[in-house]
PDB file of C-alpha atoms and ligand atoms in Angstrom:
ATOM      1  CA  UNK A   9       0.095   0.196  -0.045  1.00 91.00           C
ATOM      2  CA  UNK A  10       1.146   3.528  -1.007  1.00 97.00           C
ATOM      3  CA  UNK A  11       0.925   5.278   2.508  1.00 98.00           C
ATOM      4  CA  UNK A  12       1.907   8.498   1.438  1.00 98.00           C
ATOM      5  CA  UNK A  13      -0.114   8.679  -1.429  1.00 98.00           C
ATOM      6  CA  UNK A  14      -3.115   7.908   1.134  1.00 98.00           C
ATOM      7  CA  UNK A  15      -2.111  10.278   3.587  1.00 98.00           C
ATOM      8  CA  UNK A  16      -1.759  12.793   1.062  1.00 98.00           C
ATOM      9  CA  UNK A  17      -5.278  12.369  -0.626  1.00 98.00           C
ATOM     10  CA  UNK A  18      -6.543  12.560   3.074  1.00 98.00           C
ATOM     11  CA  UNK A  19      -4.866  15.910   3.694  1.00 98.00           C
ATOM     12  CA  UNK A  20      -6.475  17.149   0.334  1.00 98.00           C
ATOM     13  CA  UNK A  21      -9.909  16.176   1.676  1.00 97.00           C
ATOM     14  CA  UNK A  22      -9.093  18.894   5.048  1.00 98.00           C
ATOM     15  CA  UNK A  23      -8.394  21.819   2.641  1.00 97.00           C
ATOM     16  CA  UNK A  24     -11.846  22.977   2.319  1.00 96.00           C
ATOM     17  CA  UNK A  25     -11.998  22.997   6.363  1.00 97.00           C
ATOM     18  CA  UNK A  26      -8.707  23.334   7.759  1.00 98.00           C
ATOM     19  CA  UNK A  27      -7.024  26.963   6.876  1.00 97.00           C
ATOM     20  CA  UNK A  28      -3.644  26.496   9.020  1.00 98.00           C
ATOM     21  CA  UNK A  29      -1.731  25.342   6.122  1.00 98.00           C
ATOM     22  CA  UNK A  30       1.280  24.569   8.614  1.00 98.00           C
ATOM     23  CA  UNK A  31      -1.466  21.987  10.465  1.00 98.00           C
ATOM     24  CA  UNK A  32      -1.656  20.388   7.280  1.00 98.00           C
ATOM     25  CA  UNK A  33       2.098  20.189   6.563  1.00 98.00           C
ATOM     26  CA  UNK A  34       2.565  18.815   9.712  1.00 98.00           C
ATOM     27  CA  UNK A  35      -0.012  15.880   9.300  1.00 98.00           C
ATOM     28  CA  UNK A  36       1.761  15.011   6.342  1.00 98.00           C
ATOM     29  CA  UNK A  37       4.723  14.549   7.837  1.00 98.00           C
ATOM     30  CA  UNK A  38       3.552  12.268  10.341  1.00 98.00           C
ATOM     31  CA  UNK A  39       3.042   8.407   9.446  1.00 98.00           C
ATOM     32  CA  UNK A  40      -0.102   7.480  11.127  1.00 98.00           C
ATOM     33  CA  UNK A  41       0.254   3.995   9.845  1.00 98.00           C
ATOM     34  CA  UNK A  42       3.191   3.669  12.182  1.00 98.00           C
ATOM     35  CA  UNK A  43       0.655   4.802  15.467  1.00 98.00           C
ATOM     36  CA  UNK A  44      -1.675   2.038  14.616  1.00 98.00           C
ATOM     37  CA  UNK A  45      -1.811  -1.681  15.454  1.00 97.00           C
ATOM     38  CA  UNK A  46       0.111  -3.759  12.524  1.00 96.00           C
ATOM     39  CA  UNK A  47      -3.375  -5.270  11.732  1.00 96.00           C
ATOM     40  CA  UNK A  48      -4.899  -2.277  11.077  1.00 97.00           C
ATOM     41  CA  UNK A  49      -2.367  -0.128   8.978  1.00 97.00           C
ATOM     42  CA  UNK A  50      -4.496  -0.631   5.660  1.00 97.00           C
ATOM     43  CA  UNK A  51      -6.771   1.422   7.539  1.00 98.00           C
ATOM     44  CA  UNK A  52      -4.690   4.304   8.896  1.00 98.00           C
ATOM     45  CA  UNK A  53      -5.735   6.867   6.366  1.00 98.00           C
ATOM     46  CA  UNK A  54      -9.350   6.409   6.529  1.00 98.00           C
ATOM     47  CA  UNK A  55     -10.956   9.405   8.242  1.00 98.00           C
ATOM     48  CA  UNK A  56     -11.895   7.411  11.726  1.00 97.00           C
ATOM     49  CA  UNK A  57     -10.563   6.518  15.291  1.00 97.00           C
ATOM     50  CA  UNK A  58      -9.522   3.194  15.456  1.00 98.00           C
ATOM     51  CA  UNK A  59      -8.585   0.815  18.258  1.00 97.00           C
ATOM     52  CA  UNK A  60      -5.257   1.020  19.756  1.00 97.00           C
ATOM     53  CA  UNK A  61      -5.592  -1.596  22.761  1.00 96.00           C
ATOM     54  CA  UNK A  62      -6.471  -1.470  26.723  1.00 96.00           C
ATOM     55  CA  UNK A  63      -9.814   0.047  25.468  1.00 95.00           C
ATOM     56  CA  UNK A  64      -8.585   3.106  24.012  1.00 97.00           C
ATOM     57  CA  UNK A  65      -8.568   4.849  20.605  1.00 97.00           C
ATOM     58  CA  UNK A  66      -6.135   6.667  18.295  1.00 98.00           C
ATOM     59  CA  UNK A  67      -8.293   9.821  17.250  1.00 97.00           C
ATOM     60  CA  UNK A  68     -10.164  10.293  14.070  1.00 97.00           C
ATOM     61  CA  UNK A  69      -7.677  12.560  11.583  1.00 98.00           C
ATOM     62  CA  UNK A  70      -9.935  15.344  10.891  1.00 98.00           C
ATOM     63  CA  UNK A  71     -10.476  15.989  14.721  1.00 98.00           C
ATOM     64  CA  UNK A  72      -6.587  15.964  15.417  1.00 98.00           C
ATOM     65  CA  UNK A  73      -6.438  18.686  12.367  1.00 98.00           C
ATOM     66  CA  UNK A  74      -9.305  20.787  14.093  1.00 98.00           C
ATOM     67  CA  UNK A  75      -7.962  20.620  17.636  1.00 98.00           C
ATOM     68  CA  UNK A  76      -4.419  21.462  16.275  1.00 98.00           C
ATOM     69  CA  UNK A  77      -5.620  24.233  14.346  1.00 98.00           C
ATOM     70  CA  UNK A  78      -7.535  25.569  17.445  1.00 98.00           C
ATOM     71  CA  UNK A  79      -4.172  25.890  19.563  1.00 98.00           C
ATOM     72  CA  UNK A  80      -2.743  28.377  17.236  1.00 98.00           C
ATOM     73  CA  UNK A  81       0.722  27.104  17.257  1.00 98.00           C
ATOM     74  CA  UNK A  82       3.719  29.261  16.036  1.00 97.00           C
ATOM     75  CA  UNK A  83       6.519  26.713  16.384  1.00 98.00           C
ATOM     76  CA  UNK A  84       7.618  28.117  19.890  1.00 97.00           C
ATOM     77  CA  UNK A  85       5.065  27.000  22.350  1.00 98.00           C
ATOM     78  CA  UNK A  86       4.950  24.972  25.404  1.00 98.00           C
ATOM     79  CA  UNK A  87       2.080  22.511  25.102  1.00 99.00           C
ATOM     80  CA  UNK A  88       0.241  20.266  27.470  1.00 99.00           C
ATOM     81  CA  UNK A  89      -1.291  17.123  26.284  1.00 99.00           C
ATOM     82  CA  UNK A  90      -3.710  14.988  28.495  1.00 98.00           C
ATOM     83  CA  UNK A  91      -3.965  11.320  26.553  1.00 98.00           C
ATOM     84  CA  UNK A  92      -1.333  10.086  24.997  1.00 98.00           C
ATOM     85  CA  UNK A  93      -3.050   7.264  23.251  1.00 98.00           C
ATOM     86  CA  UNK A  94      -0.667   6.189  20.514  1.00 98.00           C
ATOM     87  CA  UNK A  95       1.014   9.289  20.318  1.00 98.00           C
ATOM     88  CA  UNK A  96      -0.066  10.448  16.956  1.00 98.00           C
ATOM     89  CA  UNK A  97      -1.581  13.927  18.057  1.00 98.00           C
ATOM     90  CA  UNK A  98       1.723  14.215  20.085  1.00 99.00           C
ATOM     91  CA  UNK A  99       3.831  14.037  16.979  1.00 99.00           C
ATOM     92  CA  UNK A 100       1.457  16.415  15.301  1.00 99.00           C
ATOM     93  CA  UNK A 101       1.994  18.715  18.154  1.00 99.00           C
ATOM     94  CA  UNK A 102       5.668  18.424  18.149  1.00 98.00           C
ATOM     95  CA  UNK A 103       5.901  19.029  14.409  1.00 98.00           C
ATOM     96  CA  UNK A 104       4.577  22.613  15.535  1.00 98.00           C
ATOM     97  CA  UNK A 105       5.639  23.662  18.895  1.00 98.00           C
ATOM     98  CA  UNK A 106       8.757  24.245  21.103  1.00 98.00           C
ATOM     99  CA  UNK A 107       8.104  21.311  23.519  1.00 98.00           C
ATOM    100  CA  UNK A 108       5.378  18.995  24.136  1.00 99.00           C
ATOM    101  CA  UNK A 109       4.689  17.434  27.791  1.00 98.00           C
ATOM    102  CA  UNK A 110       2.166  14.456  27.288  1.00 98.00           C
ATOM    103  CA  UNK A 111       0.359  12.498  29.831  1.00 98.00           C
ATOM    104  CA  UNK A 112      -0.647   9.262  29.766  1.00 98.00           C
ATOM    105  CA  UNK A 113      -2.787   7.131  32.865  1.00 97.00           C
ATOM    106  CA  UNK A 114      -2.014   3.835  31.353  1.00 98.00           C
ATOM    107  CA  UNK A 115       1.547   3.125  31.491  1.00 98.00           C
ATOM    108  CA  UNK A 116       1.564   0.347  29.024  1.00 98.00           C
ATOM    109  CA  UNK A 117       0.339   2.935  26.428  1.00 98.00           C
ATOM    110  CA  UNK A 118       2.874   5.704  27.879  1.00 98.00           C
ATOM    111  CA  UNK A 119       5.416   3.260  27.235  1.00 98.00           C
ATOM    112  CA  UNK A 120       5.041   2.186  23.550  1.00 98.00           C
ATOM    113  CA  UNK A 121       4.175   5.550  22.536  1.00 98.00           C
ATOM    114  CA  UNK A 122       7.515   6.811  24.028  1.00 98.00           C
ATOM    115  CA  UNK A 123       9.553   3.899  22.149  1.00 98.00           C
ATOM    116  CA  UNK A 124       7.496   4.886  18.579  1.00 98.00           C
ATOM    117  CA  UNK A 125       8.394   8.564  19.013  1.00 98.00           C
ATOM    118  CA  UNK A 126      12.057   8.150  19.957  1.00 98.00           C
ATOM    119  CA  UNK A 127      12.244   5.768  16.809  1.00 98.00           C
ATOM    120  CA  UNK A 128      10.904   8.442  15.086  1.00 98.00           C
ATOM    121  CA  UNK A 129      13.132  10.904  16.203  1.00 98.00           C
ATOM    122  CA  UNK A 130      11.149  13.349  18.017  1.00 98.00           C
ATOM    123  CA  UNK A 131      13.354  15.434  20.940  1.00 98.00           C
ATOM    124  CA  UNK A 132      10.818  17.995  21.860  1.00 98.00           C
ATOM    125  CA  UNK A 133       8.723  15.348  23.435  1.00 98.00           C
ATOM    126  CA  UNK A 134       8.278  14.345  27.145  1.00 98.00           C
ATOM    127  CA  UNK A 135       6.017  11.471  28.004  1.00 98.00           C
ATOM    128  CA  UNK A 136       4.837  11.231  31.726  1.00 98.00           C
ATOM    129  CA  UNK A 137       2.686   8.701  33.541  1.00 98.00           C
ATOM    130  CA  UNK A 138      -0.606  10.511  34.941  1.00 97.00           C
ATOM    131  CA  UNK A 139      -0.660  11.184  38.613  1.00 96.00           C
ATOM    132  CA  UNK A 140      -3.844  11.666  40.509  1.00 93.00           C
ATOM    133  CA  UNK A 141      -3.933  15.521  39.687  1.00 94.00           C
ATOM    134  CA  UNK A 142      -5.142  16.304  36.372  1.00 97.00           C
ATOM    135  CA  UNK A 143      -2.165  17.642  33.932  1.00 97.00           C
ATOM    136  CA  UNK A 144       1.543  18.596  34.855  1.00 98.00           C
ATOM    137  CA  UNK A 145       1.571  21.003  37.232  1.00 98.00           C
ATOM    138  CA  UNK A 146       5.320  21.061  37.415  1.00 97.00           C
ATOM    139  CA  UNK A 147       6.025  22.474  34.041  1.00 98.00           C
ATOM    140  CA  UNK A 148       3.294  24.917  34.246  1.00 98.00           C
ATOM    141  CA  UNK A 149       2.544  27.297  32.690  1.00 98.00           C
ATOM    142  CA  UNK A 150       1.609  26.032  29.341  1.00 99.00           C
ATOM    143  CA  UNK A 151       0.992  28.143  26.156  1.00 98.00           C
ATOM    144  CA  UNK A 152      -1.539  25.408  24.791  1.00 99.00           C
ATOM    145  CA  UNK A 153      -3.557  22.370  26.514  1.00 99.00           C
ATOM    146  CA  UNK A 154      -5.010  19.673  24.758  1.00 99.00           C
ATOM    147  CA  UNK A 155      -7.335  17.047  26.081  1.00 98.00           C
ATOM    148  CA  UNK A 156      -7.978  14.170  23.780  1.00 98.00           C
ATOM    149  CA  UNK A 157     -10.357  12.504  26.397  1.00 98.00           C
ATOM    150  CA  UNK A 158     -13.951  13.508  26.933  1.00 98.00           C
ATOM    151  CA  UNK A 159     -14.483  15.496  30.164  1.00 98.00           C
ATOM    152  CA  UNK A 160     -17.731  16.330  32.365  1.00 97.00           C
ATOM    153  CA  UNK A 161     -16.815  19.432  32.680  1.00 97.00           C
ATOM    154  CA  UNK A 162     -13.736  22.095  32.291  1.00 97.00           C
ATOM    155  CA  UNK A 163     -11.275  21.303  34.947  1.00 96.00           C
ATOM    156  CA  UNK A 164     -10.282  24.247  36.813  1.00 96.00           C
ATOM    157  CA  UNK A 165      -7.024  22.516  37.836  1.00 97.00           C
ATOM    158  CA  UNK A 166      -6.235  22.377  34.332  1.00 97.00           C
ATOM    159  CA  UNK A 167      -7.220  25.954  33.520  1.00 97.00           C
ATOM    160  CA  UNK A 168      -5.017  27.081  36.324  1.00 97.00           C
ATOM    161  CA  UNK A 169      -2.031  25.294  34.189  1.00 98.00           C
ATOM    162  CA  UNK A 170      -2.460  27.659  31.049  1.00 98.00           C
ATOM    163  CA  UNK A 171      -0.735  30.643  30.798  1.00 98.00           C
ATOM    164  CA  UNK A 172      -2.810  34.151  30.136  1.00 98.00           C
ATOM    165  CA  UNK A 173      -3.398  34.125  26.470  1.00 98.00           C
ATOM    166  CA  UNK A 174      -3.181  30.516  26.098  1.00 98.00           C
ATOM    167  CA  UNK A 175      -5.620  28.459  24.071  1.00 98.00           C
ATOM    168  CA  UNK A 176      -6.805  24.918  25.873  1.00 98.00           C
ATOM    169  CA  UNK A 177      -8.975  22.275  23.488  1.00 98.00           C
ATOM    170  CA  UNK A 178     -10.962  19.711  25.176  1.00 98.00           C
ATOM    171  CA  UNK A 179     -14.121  17.643  24.377  1.00 98.00           C
ATOM    172  CA  UNK A 180     -16.813  18.258  27.311  1.00 98.00           C
ATOM    173  CA  UNK A 181     -20.212  16.581  27.612  1.00 98.00           C
ATOM    174  CA  UNK A 182     -21.459  12.909  28.856  1.00 97.00           C
ATOM    175  CA  UNK A 183     -19.602   9.438  28.281  1.00 96.00           C
ATOM    176  CA  UNK A 184     -20.871   9.097  24.849  1.00 95.00           C
ATOM    177  CA  UNK A 185     -21.249  12.318  23.223  1.00 97.00           C
ATOM    178  CA  UNK A 186     -19.210  15.601  23.696  1.00 98.00           C
ATOM    179  CA  UNK A 187     -18.685  19.262  22.388  1.00 98.00           C
ATOM    180  CA  UNK A 188     -15.336  20.326  21.439  1.00 98.00           C
ATOM    181  CA  UNK A 189     -14.735  23.581  23.461  1.00 98.00           C
ATOM    182  CA  UNK A 190     -11.831  25.970  22.618  1.00 98.00           C
ATOM    183  CA  UNK A 191     -10.929  28.247  25.949  1.00 98.00           C
ATOM    184  CA  UNK A 192      -8.853  31.504  25.574  1.00 98.00           C
ATOM    185  CA  UNK A 193      -7.469  32.363  28.893  1.00 98.00           C
ATOM    186  CA  UNK A 194      -7.894  35.856  29.819  1.00 97.00           C
ATOM    187  CA  UNK A 195      -6.617  37.810  32.831  1.00 95.00           C
ATOM    188  CA  UNK A 196     -10.410  38.452  34.151  1.00 93.00           C
ATOM    189  CA  UNK A 197     -12.691  36.093  32.543  1.00 91.00           C
ATOM    190  CA  UNK A 198     -12.495  33.100  29.965  1.00 96.00           C
ATOM    191  CA  UNK A 199     -13.477  33.139  26.308  1.00 98.00           C
ATOM    192  CA  UNK A 200     -15.310  29.923  25.173  1.00 98.00           C
ATOM    193  CA  UNK A 201     -16.090  28.467  21.718  1.00 98.00           C
ATOM    194  CA  UNK A 202     -17.841  25.694  20.687  1.00 98.00           C
ATOM    195  CA  UNK A 203     -16.044  23.803  17.701  1.00 98.00           C
ATOM    196  CA  UNK A 204     -19.035  21.127  17.403  1.00 97.00           C
ATOM    197  CA  UNK A 205     -19.861  17.351  18.429  1.00 97.00           C
ATOM    198  CA  UNK A 206     -17.083  15.148  18.583  1.00 97.00           C
ATOM    199  CA  UNK A 207     -16.976  11.548  20.576  1.00 96.00           C
ATOM    200  CA  UNK A 208     -14.252  10.827  22.755  1.00 97.00           C
ATOM    201  CA  UNK A 209     -12.785   7.766  25.247  1.00 96.00           C
ATOM    202  CA  UNK A 210     -13.377   9.234  28.673  1.00 97.00           C
ATOM    203  CA  UNK A 211     -11.227  11.226  30.612  1.00 98.00           C
ATOM    204  CA  UNK A 212     -10.862   9.324  33.870  1.00 97.00           C
ATOM    205  CA  UNK A 213      -9.436  10.816  37.406  1.00 95.00           C
ATOM    206  CA  UNK A 214     -10.599  12.734  40.567  1.00 91.00           C
ATOM    207  CA  UNK A 215     -11.553  15.931  38.310  1.00 89.00           C
ATOM    208  CA  UNK A 216     -13.282  13.779  35.427  1.00 95.00           C
ATOM    209  CA  UNK A 217     -15.138  10.495  35.286  1.00 96.00           C
ATOM    210  CA  UNK A 218     -14.700   7.235  37.629  1.00 95.00           C
ATOM    211  CA  UNK A 219     -12.738   4.499  35.720  1.00 91.00           C
ATOM    212  CA  UNK A 220     -15.957   2.129  34.215  1.00 81.00           C
TER     213      UNK A 220
HETATM  214  N1  SAH B 302      -4.637  11.698  21.552  1.00 86.68           N
HETATM  215  C1  SAH B 302      -4.466  10.036  21.284  1.00 86.68           C
HETATM  216  C2  SAH B 302      -6.274   9.716  21.739  1.00 86.68           C
HETATM  217  C3  SAH B 302      -5.774   8.473  22.808  1.00 86.68           C
HETATM  218  S1  SAH B 302      -7.165   8.171  23.555  1.00 86.68           S
HETATM  219  C4  SAH B 302      -4.454   9.395  19.753  1.00 86.68           C
HETATM  220  O1  SAH B 302      -4.574  10.163  18.706  1.00 86.68           O
HETATM  221  O2  SAH B 302      -3.835   8.100  19.999  1.00 86.68           O
HETATM  222  C5  SAH B 302      -7.305   8.936  25.267  1.00 86.68           C
HETATM  223  C6  SAH B 302      -6.350   8.467  25.839  1.00 86.68           C
HETATM  224  O3  SAH B 302      -6.635   9.553  27.391  1.00 86.68           O
HETATM  225  C7  SAH B 302      -6.295   7.035  26.552  1.00 86.68           C
HETATM  226  O4  SAH B 302      -4.867   6.763  26.468  1.00 86.68           O
HETATM  227  C8  SAH B 302      -6.535   7.228  28.028  1.00 86.68           C
HETATM  228  O5  SAH B 302      -5.743   5.988  28.952  1.00 86.68           O
HETATM  229  C9  SAH B 302      -6.088   8.550  28.469  1.00 86.68           C
HETATM  230  N2  SAH B 302      -6.500   9.467  29.640  1.00 86.68           N
HETATM  231  C10 SAH B 302      -7.898   9.123  30.353  1.00 86.68           C
HETATM  232  N3  SAH B 302      -7.896   9.851  31.023  1.00 86.68           N
HETATM  233  C11 SAH B 302      -6.634  10.334  31.903  1.00 86.68           C
HETATM  234  C12 SAH B 302      -6.203  11.114  32.544  1.00 86.68           C
HETATM  235  N4  SAH B 302      -6.991  11.571  33.460  1.00 86.68           N
HETATM  236  N5  SAH B 302      -4.686  11.410  32.275  1.00 86.68           N
HETATM  237  C13 SAH B 302      -3.994  10.980  31.475  1.00 86.68           C
HETATM  238  N6  SAH B 302      -4.266  10.285  30.219  1.00 86.68           N
HETATM  239  C14 SAH B 302      -6.044   9.620  30.438  1.00 86.68           C
END
């Protein structure tokens, strides 16, 4: 299979909706087929999520594009990602920012993603295993925060880790369907935009859902 041709075709399909050229270029540089289980490689450029084991999924490429664009990255930012999963979204972020701290609660997934990202040569990614407190306080504040699991509400503890002027994207809703929110943090109040419906696996923890 010609993965490069499939990747180019997928990105071409995004052009009408995704205006940020840099985001499209970043997606063109990341081989999604290396982030899915071997038996699913032939599906890597279908625009849909795929199972990655441990009950989790790699996000749909179009959703990765929308979320990444919403962060308005210019190449210098310090970014926090909650929910490393396969590490695919992490790689796209690393293409567009200075440093990505990514946090994953399932150690097996965190370690597999770390290996994968090392093999691909990324030097600006730090993979951490999640602690009970949401996010990664030690490196705060972040210029951008992306949550790739569904939250019941916007966790205050996460907003506190965002710099003034920073952007956060997070799916918020029920366990089964959510809306994607973009939050811009201002000094006095936050600006919130609804980017539309989406469906993610649950964000688990004290500030989110209980494990099922
Ligand atoms: N961006 C990933 C999507 C992974 S699915 C990808 O494209 O592959 C969401 C991930 O969030 C799952 O791996 C899940 O284990 C993780 N997760 C859920 N709750 C979390 C929490 N509180 N902290 C860190 N990771 C969490």
